[in-house]
Short mmCIF file of C-alpha atoms and ligand atoms in Angstrom, two decimals:
data_model
loop_
_atom_site.label_atom_id
_atom_site.label_comp_id
_atom_site.label_asym_id
_atom_site.label_seq_id
_atom_site.Cartn_x
_atom_site.Cartn_y
_atom_site.Cartn_z
CA MET A 1 134.70 111.65 127.34
CA SER A 2 134.87 115.19 126.03
CA ASP A 3 132.94 116.55 123.07
CA SER A 4 135.14 119.33 121.56
CA SER A 5 132.18 121.49 120.80
CA THR A 6 131.22 121.81 124.50
CA ALA A 7 134.43 120.90 126.15
CA ARG A 8 135.80 124.41 125.91
CA ALA A 9 135.61 125.66 129.57
CA GLU A 10 139.11 126.69 130.76
CA ILE A 11 138.02 126.45 134.42
CA GLY A 12 135.08 125.05 136.32
CA VAL A 13 133.55 126.00 139.64
CA THR A 14 131.27 123.70 141.64
CA GLY A 15 129.59 125.03 144.71
CA LEU A 16 127.88 128.40 143.90
CA ALA A 17 127.11 129.81 147.32
CA VAL A 18 128.61 133.24 148.27
CA MET A 19 132.21 132.38 147.57
CA GLY A 20 131.86 130.03 144.54
CA SER A 21 129.41 132.33 142.65
CA ASN A 22 131.61 135.31 143.19
CA LEU A 23 134.78 133.38 142.19
CA ALA A 24 132.99 132.08 139.02
CA ARG A 25 132.03 135.65 138.03
CA ASN A 26 135.64 136.70 138.62
CA PHE A 27 136.94 134.01 136.28
CA ALA A 28 134.27 134.86 133.70
CA SER A 29 134.82 138.60 133.78
CA LYS A 30 138.61 138.06 133.30
CA GLY A 31 137.79 136.32 130.04
CA PHE A 32 137.94 132.70 131.03
CA VAL A 33 135.27 130.35 129.71
CA THR A 34 133.76 129.20 133.01
CA ALA A 35 131.88 126.02 133.63
CA ILE A 36 129.54 126.28 136.68
CA HIS A 37 127.69 123.66 138.68
CA ASN A 38 126.01 123.37 142.12
CA ARG A 39 124.41 120.44 143.91
CA SER A 40 121.03 122.05 143.62
CA TYR A 41 120.46 123.65 140.26
CA ALA A 42 118.64 126.70 141.53
CA LYS A 43 121.87 128.45 142.47
CA THR A 44 123.28 127.80 139.00
CA GLU A 45 120.17 129.22 137.30
CA ALA A 46 120.29 132.25 139.65
CA LEU A 47 123.92 133.00 138.74
CA ILE A 48 123.11 132.87 134.98
CA LYS A 49 119.91 134.89 135.49
CA ASP A 50 121.60 137.65 137.63
CA HIS A 51 125.17 137.73 136.29
CA GLY A 52 125.17 135.78 133.02
CA GLY A 53 126.36 138.94 131.29
CA ASP A 54 129.63 138.95 133.28
CA GLY A 55 131.25 136.53 130.75
CA ASP A 56 131.21 133.19 129.03
CA PHE A 57 129.59 130.70 131.37
CA ILE A 58 128.61 127.06 130.63
CA ALA A 59 126.05 125.94 133.08
CA SER A 60 125.39 122.24 133.85
CA GLU A 61 122.86 120.56 136.01
CA SER A 62 124.75 117.31 136.41
CA ALA A 63 128.28 116.73 137.53
CA ALA A 64 128.85 114.57 134.45
CA ASP A 65 127.77 117.34 132.10
CA PHE A 66 129.84 119.82 134.10
CA VAL A 67 132.99 117.70 133.72
CA ALA A 68 132.28 117.18 130.11
CA SER A 69 132.14 120.92 129.43
CA LEU A 70 135.80 121.29 130.50
CA ALA A 71 138.75 121.31 128.14
CA VAL A 72 141.49 118.79 128.98
CA PRO A 73 143.40 118.83 131.26
CA ARG A 74 140.33 119.84 133.20
CA LYS A 75 140.60 122.30 136.01
CA VAL A 76 137.83 122.27 138.66
CA ILE A 77 137.51 124.42 141.69
CA ILE A 78 135.32 123.09 144.57
CA MET A 79 133.73 125.77 146.75
CA VAL A 80 131.53 123.84 149.07
CA LYS A 81 131.18 123.64 152.78
CA ALA A 82 134.39 122.26 154.33
CA GLY A 83 134.54 118.72 155.74
CA GLY A 84 132.00 116.02 154.67
CA PRO A 85 130.57 117.99 151.83
CA THR A 86 134.02 118.55 150.27
CA ASP A 87 134.71 114.67 150.48
CA ALA A 88 131.29 114.04 148.87
CA VAL A 89 132.10 116.30 145.96
CA ILE A 90 135.69 114.93 145.52
CA ASN A 91 134.39 111.37 145.48
CA GLU A 92 131.78 112.21 142.82
CA LEU A 93 134.19 114.17 140.61
CA SER A 94 137.07 111.82 140.92
CA GLU A 95 135.01 109.19 139.22
CA LEU A 96 134.49 111.54 136.23
CA LEU A 97 137.88 113.02 135.97
CA GLU A 98 140.90 111.53 134.27
CA PRO A 99 144.64 111.34 135.00
CA GLY A 100 146.28 114.73 134.52
CA ASP A 101 143.19 116.73 135.49
CA ILE A 102 143.40 119.20 138.34
CA LEU A 103 140.95 119.27 141.24
CA VAL A 104 141.17 122.30 143.47
CA ASP A 105 139.62 122.66 146.90
CA GLY A 106 139.20 126.37 147.50
CA GLY A 107 137.28 125.97 150.78
CA ASN A 108 138.63 126.37 154.27
CA ALA A 109 139.87 122.75 154.67
CA GLN A 110 142.06 121.39 157.47
CA PHE A 111 145.55 121.00 155.92
CA GLU A 112 145.70 117.38 157.20
CA ASP A 113 142.43 116.54 155.26
CA THR A 114 144.08 118.17 152.27
CA ARG A 115 147.15 115.92 152.65
CA ARG A 116 144.95 112.81 152.92
CA ARG A 117 142.96 113.82 149.84
CA GLU A 118 145.98 114.76 147.81
CA GLU A 119 147.60 111.32 148.54
CA ALA A 120 144.40 109.48 147.54
CA LEU A 121 143.87 111.37 144.30
CA ARG A 122 147.60 111.12 143.33
CA GLU A 123 147.13 107.39 143.25
CA LYS A 124 144.54 107.98 140.48
CA GLY A 125 146.84 110.46 138.59
CA ILE A 126 144.55 113.41 139.43
CA HIS A 127 146.37 116.53 140.76
CA PHE A 128 144.71 117.69 144.01
CA VAL A 129 145.39 121.28 144.91
CA GLY A 130 144.34 122.54 148.29
CA SER A 131 144.12 126.29 148.04
CA GLY A 132 143.57 128.96 150.57
CA ILE A 133 141.42 131.81 149.19
CA SER A 134 141.17 134.82 151.39
CA GLY A 135 139.18 138.02 151.11
CA GLY A 136 135.63 136.88 151.63
CA GLU A 137 132.82 137.63 149.25
CA GLU A 138 134.30 140.87 147.89
CA GLY A 139 137.78 139.33 147.43
CA ALA A 140 136.36 136.40 145.54
CA LEU A 141 134.67 138.65 143.09
CA LEU A 142 137.21 141.38 142.70
CA GLY A 143 140.47 139.62 143.43
CA PRO A 144 141.42 137.49 146.40
CA SER A 145 144.72 136.45 147.83
CA ILE A 146 145.21 132.84 146.66
CA MET A 147 147.49 130.29 148.38
CA PRO A 148 147.58 127.08 146.23
CA GLY A 149 149.36 123.96 147.44
CA GLY A 150 149.69 120.80 145.37
CA SER A 151 152.30 119.76 142.78
CA ALA A 152 154.50 122.22 140.97
CA GLU A 153 153.27 120.51 137.82
CA SER A 154 149.72 121.44 138.46
CA TYR A 155 150.68 125.02 139.24
CA ALA A 156 152.34 125.43 135.80
CA SER A 157 148.90 125.25 134.14
CA LEU A 158 146.68 126.38 136.95
CA GLY A 159 148.77 129.18 138.26
CA PRO A 160 148.44 131.64 135.42
CA ILE A 161 144.70 131.39 135.70
CA LEU A 162 144.63 131.95 139.41
CA GLU A 163 147.20 134.75 139.18
CA LYS A 164 145.01 136.50 136.62
CA ILE A 165 141.88 136.61 138.92
CA SER A 166 143.92 137.33 142.19
CA ALA A 167 144.25 140.80 143.67
CA HIS A 168 147.31 142.63 142.33
CA VAL A 169 149.44 145.16 144.31
CA ASP A 170 152.02 147.20 142.30
CA GLY A 171 151.17 145.03 139.39
CA VAL A 172 152.23 141.79 141.24
CA PRO A 173 149.56 139.10 141.65
CA CYS A 174 148.56 137.98 145.06
CA CYS A 175 148.92 134.34 144.31
CA THR A 176 151.91 132.10 144.32
CA HIS A 177 152.66 128.35 144.63
CA ILE A 178 153.11 127.70 148.31
CA GLY A 179 154.31 124.14 148.41
CA THR A 180 153.16 120.54 147.99
CA ASP A 181 150.04 118.82 149.21
CA GLY A 182 148.56 120.70 152.24
CA ALA A 183 150.94 123.75 152.32
CA GLY A 184 148.32 126.08 150.85
CA HIS A 185 145.67 125.31 153.32
CA PHE A 186 148.37 125.31 156.12
CA VAL A 187 149.39 128.90 155.40
CA LYS A 188 145.70 129.99 154.93
CA MET A 189 145.05 128.62 158.42
CA ILE A 190 148.03 130.65 159.84
CA HIS A 191 146.76 133.63 157.92
CA ASN A 192 143.45 133.28 159.74
CA GLY A 193 145.18 132.90 163.02
CA ILE A 194 147.14 136.09 162.45
CA GLU A 195 143.85 137.71 161.55
CA TYR A 196 142.43 136.73 164.92
CA ALA A 197 145.39 138.28 166.72
CA ASP A 198 145.30 141.47 164.64
CA MET A 199 141.55 141.97 165.32
CA GLN A 200 141.98 141.32 169.06
CA LEU A 201 144.86 143.80 169.32
CA ILE A 202 142.85 146.45 167.42
CA ALA A 203 139.96 145.82 169.77
CA GLU A 204 142.18 146.20 172.83
CA ALA A 205 143.57 149.54 171.44
CA TYR A 206 139.90 150.68 171.10
CA ASP A 207 139.29 149.67 174.72
CA LEU A 208 142.37 151.45 175.98
CA LEU A 209 141.44 154.65 174.13
CA ARG A 210 137.80 154.54 175.44
CA SER A 211 138.31 153.20 179.02
CA GLY A 212 141.78 154.82 179.46
CA ALA A 213 141.52 158.17 177.67
CA GLY A 214 137.83 158.52 177.74
CA LEU A 215 137.47 158.95 173.99
CA ASN A 216 134.08 158.27 172.43
CA PRO A 217 133.63 155.91 169.46
CA ALA A 218 133.52 158.78 166.95
CA GLU A 219 136.70 160.22 168.33
CA ILE A 220 138.42 156.78 168.32
CA ALA A 221 137.31 156.31 164.71
CA GLU A 222 139.28 159.47 163.87
CA VAL A 223 142.30 158.12 165.67
CA PHE A 224 142.14 154.91 163.63
CA SER A 225 141.72 156.91 160.37
CA GLU A 226 144.81 158.87 161.35
CA TRP A 227 146.71 155.69 162.11
CA ASN A 228 145.71 154.35 158.74
CA LYS A 229 147.78 156.97 157.14
CA GLY A 230 151.03 155.70 158.63
CA GLU A 231 152.93 152.48 159.35
CA LEU A 232 149.71 150.85 160.74
CA GLU A 233 147.92 151.29 157.33
CA SER A 234 145.84 148.20 156.76
CA PHE A 235 142.42 146.93 155.86
CA LEU A 236 141.54 146.02 159.50
CA VAL A 237 142.47 149.46 160.90
CA GLU A 238 140.58 151.07 158.04
CA ILE A 239 137.39 149.14 158.62
CA THR A 240 137.63 149.53 162.38
CA ALA A 241 137.32 153.35 161.84
CA GLU A 242 134.26 152.70 159.70
CA VAL A 243 132.65 150.44 162.25
CA LEU A 244 133.24 153.02 165.06
CA LYS A 245 131.84 155.86 162.91
CA GLN A 246 128.57 154.03 162.43
CA VAL A 247 125.55 155.32 164.31
CA ASP A 248 122.61 152.97 164.94
CA ALA A 249 119.51 154.33 163.10
CA GLU A 250 117.16 152.93 165.75
CA THR A 251 118.66 154.32 168.90
CA GLY A 252 120.98 157.09 167.71
CA LYS A 253 123.76 155.40 169.65
CA PRO A 254 127.18 154.39 168.30
CA LEU A 255 126.53 151.07 166.58
CA VAL A 256 129.35 149.49 168.60
CA ASP A 257 127.42 150.20 171.73
CA VAL A 258 124.38 148.22 170.61
CA ILE A 259 126.29 145.22 169.16
CA LEU A 260 126.29 142.27 171.57
CA ASP A 261 129.95 141.88 172.83
CA ALA A 262 130.18 138.18 172.08
CA ALA A 263 132.66 137.45 169.29
CA GLY A 264 131.84 134.52 166.96
CA GLN A 265 134.35 132.17 165.31
CA LYS A 266 134.42 129.54 162.63
CA GLY A 267 137.38 127.60 164.02
CA THR A 268 140.44 128.48 161.95
CA GLY A 269 141.96 130.43 164.90
CA THR A 270 141.53 127.26 167.08
CA TRP A 271 143.10 125.17 164.36
CA THR A 272 146.12 127.41 164.24
CA VAL A 273 146.61 127.16 168.00
CA GLN A 274 146.08 123.47 168.02
CA THR A 275 148.61 122.93 165.23
CA ALA A 276 151.12 125.20 166.95
CA LEU A 277 150.76 123.23 170.11
CA ASN A 278 151.33 120.02 168.15
CA LEU A 279 154.45 121.48 166.61
CA GLY A 280 155.59 123.00 169.96
CA VAL A 281 155.70 126.52 168.73
CA PRO A 282 154.38 129.41 170.97
CA VAL A 283 151.63 131.46 169.36
CA SER A 284 150.60 133.24 172.46
CA GLY A 285 149.17 136.21 170.62
CA ILE A 286 146.92 134.12 168.44
CA ALA A 287 145.98 131.88 171.39
CA GLU A 288 144.95 134.89 173.48
CA ALA A 289 142.83 136.14 170.66
CA VAL A 290 140.99 132.82 170.49
CA PHE A 291 140.53 132.71 174.30
CA ALA A 292 139.28 136.28 174.37
CA ARG A 293 136.61 135.42 171.92
CA GLY A 294 135.73 132.43 174.10
CA LEU A 295 135.49 134.56 177.21
CA SER A 296 133.40 137.18 175.36
CA SER A 297 130.93 134.45 174.39
CA ALA A 298 130.74 132.86 177.83
CA ALA A 299 127.48 134.70 178.47
CA ALA A 300 126.31 132.79 181.63
CA GLN A 301 129.65 132.99 183.33
CA ARG A 302 130.06 136.65 182.58
CA ALA A 303 126.54 137.38 183.89
CA ALA A 304 127.36 135.47 187.10
CA ALA A 305 130.50 137.51 187.40
CA GLN A 306 128.45 140.67 187.32
CA LYS A 307 126.34 139.38 190.09
CA VAL A 308 129.27 138.41 192.25
CA ASN A 309 130.69 141.90 191.47
CA LEU A 310 134.34 140.66 191.36
CA PRO A 311 136.42 143.60 192.73
CA GLY A 312 138.59 145.74 190.43
CA PRO A 313 141.03 148.50 191.14
CA SER A 314 139.82 151.45 193.24
CA SER A 315 140.58 154.17 190.77
CA PRO A 316 140.40 154.51 186.97
CA TRP A 317 143.42 155.45 184.61
CA GLU A 318 143.91 159.08 184.83
CA VAL A 319 145.46 159.98 181.54
CA GLN A 320 147.03 163.40 181.66
CA ASP A 321 148.25 163.83 178.08
CA LYS A 322 145.73 162.34 175.67
CA ASP A 323 147.90 162.85 172.50
CA ALA A 324 150.94 161.21 174.16
CA PHE A 325 148.60 158.34 175.43
CA ILE A 326 147.19 157.77 171.96
CA GLU A 327 150.76 157.61 170.48
CA SER A 328 151.72 155.09 173.18
CA VAL A 329 148.73 152.91 172.35
CA ARG A 330 149.61 153.14 168.63
CA LEU A 331 153.19 151.92 169.31
CA ALA A 332 151.99 149.16 171.61
CA LEU A 333 149.63 147.94 168.92
CA TYR A 334 152.34 147.98 166.32
CA ALA A 335 154.81 146.11 168.49
CA SER A 336 152.20 143.45 169.54
CA LYS A 337 151.18 143.08 166.02
CA ILE A 338 154.72 142.32 164.94
CA VAL A 339 154.92 139.64 167.63
CA ALA A 340 151.79 138.09 166.27
CA TYR A 341 153.15 137.89 162.71
CA ALA A 342 156.59 136.71 164.05
CA GLN A 343 154.79 133.83 165.84
CA GLY A 344 152.68 133.04 162.79
CA PHE A 345 155.82 132.80 160.61
CA ASP A 346 157.43 130.64 163.27
CA VAL A 347 154.64 128.03 162.87
CA ILE A 348 154.93 128.20 159.14
CA ALA A 349 158.64 127.48 159.45
CA ALA A 350 157.94 124.54 161.87
CA GLY A 351 155.16 123.22 159.51
CA ALA A 352 157.47 123.47 156.49
CA LYS A 353 160.16 121.46 158.32
CA GLU A 354 157.63 118.87 159.59
CA TYR A 355 155.89 118.26 156.30
CA GLY A 356 158.77 118.88 153.90
CA TRP A 357 157.48 122.06 152.26
CA ASP A 358 159.73 124.71 150.67
CA ILE A 359 157.82 127.79 151.67
CA ASP A 360 159.20 131.20 150.56
CA ASN A 361 158.03 133.50 153.44
CA GLY A 362 158.94 136.57 151.51
CA ALA A 363 156.69 135.56 148.67
CA LEU A 364 153.96 134.61 151.11
CA ALA A 365 154.01 138.05 152.74
CA ARG A 366 153.89 139.53 149.30
CA ILE A 367 150.68 137.69 148.42
CA TRP A 368 149.07 138.84 151.67
CA ARG A 369 149.50 142.51 150.68
CA GLY A 370 146.24 142.50 148.68
CA GLY A 371 142.95 140.78 148.43
CA CYS A 372 142.97 139.32 152.00
CA ILE A 373 141.76 140.44 155.42
CA ILE A 374 145.30 141.01 156.90
CA ARG A 375 146.45 143.09 153.95
CA ALA A 376 148.71 145.88 155.32
CA VAL A 377 151.50 148.11 154.19
CA PHE A 378 153.90 146.62 156.67
CA LEU A 379 153.81 143.28 154.78
CA ASN A 380 156.17 144.93 152.34
CA ARG A 381 158.67 145.19 155.25
CA ILE A 382 158.13 141.52 156.01
CA THR A 383 158.83 140.58 152.36
CA GLU A 384 161.98 142.70 152.42
CA ALA A 385 163.11 141.13 155.72
CA PHE A 386 162.78 137.56 154.34
CA GLU A 387 164.19 138.43 151.00
CA GLU A 388 167.27 139.80 152.69
CA THR A 389 167.64 136.87 155.15
CA PRO A 390 165.41 133.88 154.16
CA ASP A 391 166.38 131.93 157.35
CA LEU A 392 165.73 134.87 159.74
CA GLY A 393 165.04 132.75 162.87
CA SER A 394 162.36 135.30 163.85
CA LEU A 395 160.79 138.25 162.21
CA LEU A 396 161.78 140.17 165.36
CA PHE A 397 165.48 139.71 164.34
CA ALA A 398 165.10 141.77 161.10
CA PRO A 399 166.74 145.17 161.65
CA TYR A 400 163.59 146.97 160.59
CA PHE A 401 161.49 145.24 163.21
CA THR A 402 164.04 145.34 165.85
CA GLU A 403 164.13 149.07 165.44
CA VAL A 404 160.29 149.36 165.62
CA VAL A 405 160.17 147.32 168.83
CA SER A 406 163.07 149.25 170.31
CA ARG A 407 161.16 152.56 169.50
CA ALA A 408 157.92 151.15 170.85
CA GLN A 409 158.99 149.23 173.92
CA ASP A 410 158.74 152.06 176.56
CA SER A 411 155.19 152.82 175.39
CA TRP A 412 154.33 149.09 175.10
CA ARG A 413 155.48 148.54 178.74
CA SER A 414 153.72 151.59 180.14
CA VAL A 415 150.42 150.74 178.31
CA VAL A 416 150.47 147.15 179.57
CA ALA A 417 151.34 148.24 183.04
CA GLY A 418 148.73 151.03 183.17
CA ALA A 419 146.06 148.64 181.79
CA ALA A 420 146.91 146.12 184.47
CA LYS A 421 146.78 148.75 187.24
CA SER A 422 143.46 150.13 186.01
CA GLY A 423 141.84 146.76 185.25
CA ILE A 424 141.51 147.06 181.48
CA PRO A 425 141.89 143.54 179.93
CA VAL A 426 144.69 143.57 177.32
CA PRO A 427 145.54 139.87 176.94
CA GLY A 428 147.03 140.37 173.45
CA PHE A 429 149.21 143.32 174.29
CA ALA A 430 150.35 141.80 177.52
CA SER A 431 151.11 138.29 176.26
CA SER A 432 152.93 139.72 173.19
CA LEU A 433 155.19 141.74 175.58
CA ALA A 434 155.73 138.70 177.80
CA TYR A 435 156.79 136.62 174.73
CA TYR A 436 159.14 139.41 173.57
CA ASP A 437 160.73 139.46 177.02
CA GLY A 438 160.90 135.74 177.14
CA LEU A 439 162.63 135.61 173.69
CA ARG A 440 165.22 138.19 174.56
CA SER A 441 166.08 136.70 178.02
CA GLU A 442 169.51 135.13 178.33
CA ARG A 443 168.29 132.83 181.16
CA LEU A 444 164.69 131.75 181.69
CA PRO A 445 163.16 130.26 184.83
CA ALA A 446 162.81 127.02 182.87
CA ALA A 447 165.76 125.77 184.97
CA VAL A 448 163.50 125.80 187.96
CA ILE A 449 160.92 123.72 186.05
CA GLN A 450 163.60 121.21 185.02
CA GLY A 451 164.62 120.92 188.71
CA GLN A 452 160.97 120.40 189.74
CA ARG A 453 160.49 117.73 187.03
CA ASP A 454 163.64 115.94 188.13
CA PHE A 455 162.50 116.13 191.75
CA PHE A 456 159.02 114.60 191.38
CA GLY A 457 159.50 112.45 188.33
CA ALA A 458 163.19 111.79 187.83
CA HIS A 459 162.81 113.45 184.35
CA THR A 460 166.51 114.35 184.46
CA TYR A 461 168.20 117.64 183.33
CA LYS A 462 171.19 118.81 181.27
CA ARG A 463 173.79 121.22 182.72
CA ILE A 464 175.22 124.31 181.16
CA ASP A 465 178.81 123.38 182.00
CA LYS A 466 179.21 119.86 180.73
CA GLU A 467 177.73 117.29 178.35
CA GLY A 468 175.43 114.54 179.48
CA THR A 469 172.11 114.02 181.22
CA PHE A 470 171.83 114.13 185.06
CA HIS A 471 169.59 113.34 187.97
CA THR A 472 169.81 114.39 191.59
CA LEU A 473 168.96 111.71 194.19
CA TRP A 474 166.37 113.96 195.85
CA SER A 475 165.03 111.37 198.20
CA GLY A 476 168.47 110.05 198.99
CA ASP A 477 171.61 111.83 199.77
CA ARG A 478 171.04 114.58 197.13
CA THR A 479 174.15 113.77 195.12
CA GLU A 480 174.05 114.07 191.35
CA VAL A 481 174.31 111.00 189.24
CA ASP A 482 174.62 110.50 185.41
CA ALA A 483 171.22 109.51 184.07
P1 NBP B 501 129.11 127.39 152.36
O1 NBP B 501 130.25 126.97 153.22
O2 NBP B 501 127.93 128.03 153.02
O3 NBP B 501 128.66 126.01 151.53
C1 NBP B 501 127.46 126.03 150.76
C2 NBP B 501 127.75 125.30 149.50
O4 NBP B 501 128.09 123.90 149.79
C3 NBP B 501 126.54 125.22 148.57
O5 NBP B 501 126.93 125.34 147.22
C4 NBP B 501 125.91 123.86 148.93
O6 NBP B 501 125.17 123.35 147.90
C5 NBP B 501 127.26 123.11 149.00
N1 NBP B 501 127.08 121.76 149.65
C6 NBP B 501 126.81 121.35 150.93
BR1 NBP B 501 126.38 122.59 152.26
N2 NBP B 501 126.79 120.12 151.11
C7 NBP B 501 127.05 119.57 149.93
C8 NBP B 501 127.21 118.23 149.45
N3 NBP B 501 127.06 117.17 150.27
N4 NBP B 501 127.45 118.02 148.12
C9 NBP B 501 127.60 119.05 147.32
N5 NBP B 501 127.55 120.34 147.67
C10 NBP B 501 127.20 120.56 149.01
O7 NBP B 501 129.54 128.25 151.11
P2 NBP B 501 130.57 129.57 151.15
O8 NBP B 501 130.32 130.46 152.35
O9 NBP B 501 130.42 130.11 149.69
O10 NBP B 501 132.05 128.94 151.41
C11 NBP B 501 132.49 127.92 150.51
C12 NBP B 501 133.86 127.61 150.97
O11 NBP B 501 134.76 128.73 151.03
C13 NBP B 501 133.78 127.00 152.40
O12 NBP B 501 134.76 125.97 152.58
C14 NBP B 501 134.22 128.17 153.27
O13 NBP B 501 134.78 127.79 154.46
C15 NBP B 501 135.25 128.80 152.35
N6 NBP B 501 135.43 130.27 152.55
C16 NBP B 501 134.40 131.10 152.89
C17 NBP B 501 134.59 132.44 153.05
C18 NBP B 501 133.52 133.37 153.37
O14 NBP B 501 133.73 134.62 153.59
N7 NBP B 501 132.21 132.93 153.26
C19 NBP B 501 135.95 132.97 152.96
C20 NBP B 501 136.94 132.10 152.63
C21 NBP B 501 136.72 130.75 152.49
P3 NBP B 501 123.57 123.55 147.87
O15 NBP B 501 123.35 125.02 147.29
O16 NBP B 501 123.00 122.53 147.05
O17 NBP B 501 123.12 123.56 149.27
#
């Protein structure tokens, strides 16, 4: 099939919209001969016209020519819209590829779709790699965080290419083999879920500083810039300062005051929560973040609530010591953020168990240090924690994080309590604290629930003092029987 004169591309990218074109330019600029293809040829032509000088591209109009331009074993990355379009491209390419070739889906696929596709292509001898790619447009061009799944065999030849174009932190590539079949897309989904929680928590911190301490957006931008010099240093804190600093050219108001307060979403946060529910793992921080976006976007209902004028507390928060308050919010944000990550890693552990993936959590935290949206200095601490104790049980059990939460908890509690008293919605802060208190409780009120379930549905219960399963004859003489 291959003609050795043209079949020299080391990597191919099909789907040249925002992500694909930037990824292709990244490959080419790192010295890889890069084959490019798009359903409509105009995007391919535009890439050559605007950026052909970035490196050695081989452009093809047809999928057959595209495949023929690749050196064997062929390595193709699909960067098209997730769902049906990805299936259409896979079907077309799988007819053209040969056993041993590697087909990568770099889009935001559902991990279950990836598992299905991998199984189908394995039967044809084609390695299918579902790979999370984070970092948006800029990451794709300059170095994303890459989370490839698929076979270890495929990673042996694909991995070095992906590692070269990924972000690097301290000389270490932000790319590692995650696990077989859908593992890469699974952890990308969790990454996005954590991203939702992180963004929500930062937004709540902003709201507290504004509604609680009365700071204006420019002053809050200063606070975030300051926070970004310490243990909260992260891309999201950094860009929040930039957003808050921005003044609207048209009105002269802070931009944040003229942006409609309805948060959009593309669905990966919802997938995370659905998956966690299926696996029975609490991800309350991420769930609250998804719900908060939902509430923000419920325009009609929010407008109706304004008309009804639902009552709030009679007096606002009277913050006496602004500096102390700002520090309390910082600590509450940090503690809540640790809970969100702890919950995210819990889902990864449960997914790994369910689907038989051997995921190295420390290596995963390491590849999230650069290139992706949740990149943050404290991911180093997460890597260290998992390296020291791979089977931690919870991130909160690592001495470093236990110490942070112990240092933060008084502030965390007073911020959540103060917000509740003064009517500032902090679902992320509050649910994270409730989760933390639930996790550390020796006894939970679940015993009452078990009693209720046994009462109305004879669902039985276990006892703390002896083996077995029991039922109380609630509508009879209320004696206990073995169930
Ligand atoms: P889009 O998700 O907007 O998809 C556009 C691309 O899909 C175009 O190349 C288009 O070809 C192609 N396409 C469609 Br639509 N239907 C097709 C079909 N039936 N057959 C072949 N090609 C088809 O592109 P994107 O924003 O660059 O994202 C690409 C992938 O990366 C997505 O899965 C996305 O979720 C993921 N992702 C995006 C970001 C981001 O920041 N945008 C970040 C991380 C991951 P055409 O030009 O002929 O219409």
